[in-house]
Short mmCIF file of C-alpha atoms in Angstrom, two decimals:
data_model
loop_
_atom_site.label_atom_id
_atom_site.label_comp_id
_atom_site.label_asym_id
_atom_site.label_seq_id
_atom_site.Cartn_x
_atom_site.Cartn_y
_atom_site.Cartn_z
CA MET B 1 16.49 11.01 -34.41
CA ASN B 2 16.32 7.53 -32.92
CA GLU B 3 17.62 6.36 -29.54
CA ASN B 4 20.87 4.97 -30.96
CA ASP B 5 21.72 8.25 -32.70
CA ILE B 6 21.02 10.15 -29.49
CA ALA B 7 23.14 7.72 -27.46
CA SER B 8 26.07 8.20 -29.85
CA LYS B 9 25.90 11.96 -29.44
CA VAL B 10 25.65 11.66 -25.66
CA ILE B 11 28.64 9.32 -25.48
CA GLY B 12 30.70 11.68 -27.66
CA ALA B 13 29.81 14.64 -25.44
CA ALA B 14 30.52 12.62 -22.27
CA ILE B 15 33.96 11.67 -23.61
CA ASP B 16 34.68 15.36 -24.29
CA VAL B 17 33.66 16.26 -20.73
CA HIS B 18 35.76 13.45 -19.26
CA LYS B 19 38.80 14.42 -21.33
CA ALA B 20 38.52 18.00 -20.10
CA LEU B 21 37.80 17.28 -16.42
CA GLY B 22 39.19 13.81 -15.75
CA PRO B 23 37.96 11.56 -12.93
CA GLY B 24 37.50 12.52 -9.30
CA LEU B 25 34.95 15.34 -9.32
CA LEU B 26 31.45 15.29 -7.90
CA GLU B 27 28.62 13.93 -10.03
CA LYS B 28 27.00 17.37 -10.19
CA ALA B 29 30.03 18.87 -11.98
CA TYR B 30 29.83 16.24 -14.72
CA GLN B 31 26.07 16.67 -14.95
CA GLU B 32 26.31 20.42 -15.51
CA CYS B 33 29.08 20.08 -18.09
CA LEU B 34 27.35 17.28 -19.98
CA TYR B 35 24.07 19.20 -19.95
CA TYR B 36 25.88 22.21 -21.41
CA LYS B 37 27.59 20.13 -24.14
CA LEU B 38 24.31 18.48 -25.15
CA MET B 39 22.53 21.84 -25.29
CA GLN B 40 25.40 23.17 -27.43
CA ALA B 41 24.87 20.22 -29.78
CA GLY B 42 21.29 21.39 -30.33
CA LEU B 43 19.62 18.52 -28.49
CA GLN B 44 16.50 18.89 -26.36
CA VAL B 45 17.77 18.24 -22.85
CA GLU B 46 16.13 18.20 -19.42
CA LYS B 47 18.10 17.83 -16.21
CA GLU B 48 16.80 16.68 -12.85
CA LYS B 49 13.52 15.67 -14.52
CA PRO B 50 11.00 14.62 -11.86
CA MET B 51 9.70 11.06 -12.24
CA PRO B 52 6.47 10.47 -10.36
CA LEU B 53 5.57 6.97 -9.24
CA THR B 54 2.09 5.76 -10.13
CA PHE B 55 0.54 3.56 -7.47
CA GLU B 56 -3.07 2.42 -7.70
CA ASP B 57 -3.74 5.02 -10.43
CA VAL B 58 -2.38 7.85 -8.25
CA LYS B 59 0.75 9.79 -9.25
CA LEU B 60 3.00 10.20 -6.24
CA GLU B 61 5.99 12.53 -6.06
CA CYS B 62 8.61 10.41 -4.32
CA GLY B 63 11.65 12.51 -5.15
CA TYR B 64 12.83 10.42 -8.10
CA ARG B 65 14.69 12.50 -10.68
CA ILE B 66 16.36 11.54 -13.94
CA ASP B 67 19.81 13.16 -14.08
CA ILE B 68 19.44 14.02 -17.78
CA LEU B 69 16.75 13.15 -20.32
CA VAL B 70 17.69 13.70 -23.96
CA GLU B 71 15.12 14.28 -26.71
CA ASN B 72 12.50 12.80 -24.37
CA LYS B 73 13.86 9.38 -25.37
CA VAL B 74 17.15 8.52 -23.65
CA VAL B 75 17.70 8.43 -19.88
CA ILE B 76 21.17 9.42 -18.70
CA GLU B 77 22.09 8.39 -15.16
CA LEU B 78 25.41 9.82 -14.02
CA LYS B 79 27.70 8.55 -11.30
CA SER B 80 31.12 9.39 -9.93
CA VAL B 81 31.80 6.27 -7.86
CA GLU B 82 34.53 3.69 -7.31
CA SER B 83 32.63 1.19 -9.45
CA LEU B 84 29.14 0.68 -10.83
CA ASN B 85 27.04 -1.98 -9.16
CA GLU B 86 23.62 -3.62 -9.50
CA VAL B 87 21.87 -0.88 -7.50
CA HIS B 88 22.96 1.73 -10.06
CA LEU B 89 21.66 -0.44 -12.88
CA ALA B 90 18.37 -1.03 -11.04
CA GLN B 91 17.97 2.72 -10.48
CA THR B 92 18.43 3.42 -14.19
CA LEU B 93 15.98 0.67 -15.15
CA THR B 94 13.43 1.99 -12.66
CA TYR B 95 13.53 5.46 -14.23
CA MET B 96 13.20 3.92 -17.66
CA LYS B 97 10.21 1.82 -16.63
CA LEU B 98 8.48 4.71 -14.84
CA GLY B 99 8.75 6.85 -17.97
CA SER B 100 8.39 4.05 -20.56
CA TYR B 101 11.79 4.86 -22.08
CA LYS B 102 13.54 2.23 -24.22
CA LEU B 103 17.19 3.25 -23.78
CA GLY B 104 19.35 4.50 -20.97
CA LEU B 105 23.03 5.19 -20.43
CA LEU B 106 24.57 4.65 -17.03
CA ILE B 107 27.80 6.66 -17.03
CA ASN B 108 30.44 6.57 -14.30
CA PHE B 109 32.92 9.45 -14.70
CA ASN B 110 35.22 8.20 -11.94
CA VAL B 111 37.28 5.98 -14.25
CA ALA B 112 40.59 6.43 -16.07
CA LEU B 113 39.06 5.75 -19.50
CA LEU B 114 35.41 6.72 -19.90
CA LYS B 115 34.48 3.78 -22.14
CA GLN B 116 35.09 1.60 -19.06
CA GLY B 117 32.40 3.56 -17.21
CA ILE B 118 29.57 3.45 -19.76
CA LYS B 119 26.80 0.89 -19.54
CA ARG B 120 24.02 0.78 -22.11
CA VAL B 121 20.67 -0.18 -20.57
CA VAL B 122 17.72 -1.43 -22.64
CA ASN B 123 14.16 -1.61 -21.36
CA ASN B 124 12.21 -4.30 -23.17
CA LEU B 125 8.83 -2.58 -22.91
#
């Protein structure tokens, strides 16, 4: 399964979660529900995946964690904020670069219509 196929499945599951819960909950609630939906769909899913930072050939645990990693290919960064900004995008890109992932989805559940809260992020390796 390629990154685009995975992203389509993630977006479908995220829409289902948003339809059921609506906006206004904490990020953690959406994370748990999306994780459950993706597991139900038979995808390999990791949540709160630690992302070490390599500095001068030394791996350092700095507390970075990917919200959800799907099929070890697609980074999912979840938010429940008033609006997405450049810092959220930079955070997603950082995780992607640290793990050499090509595709990420930045999803803000605190919107009326979820498609307004989804940003596709591509890392040109």
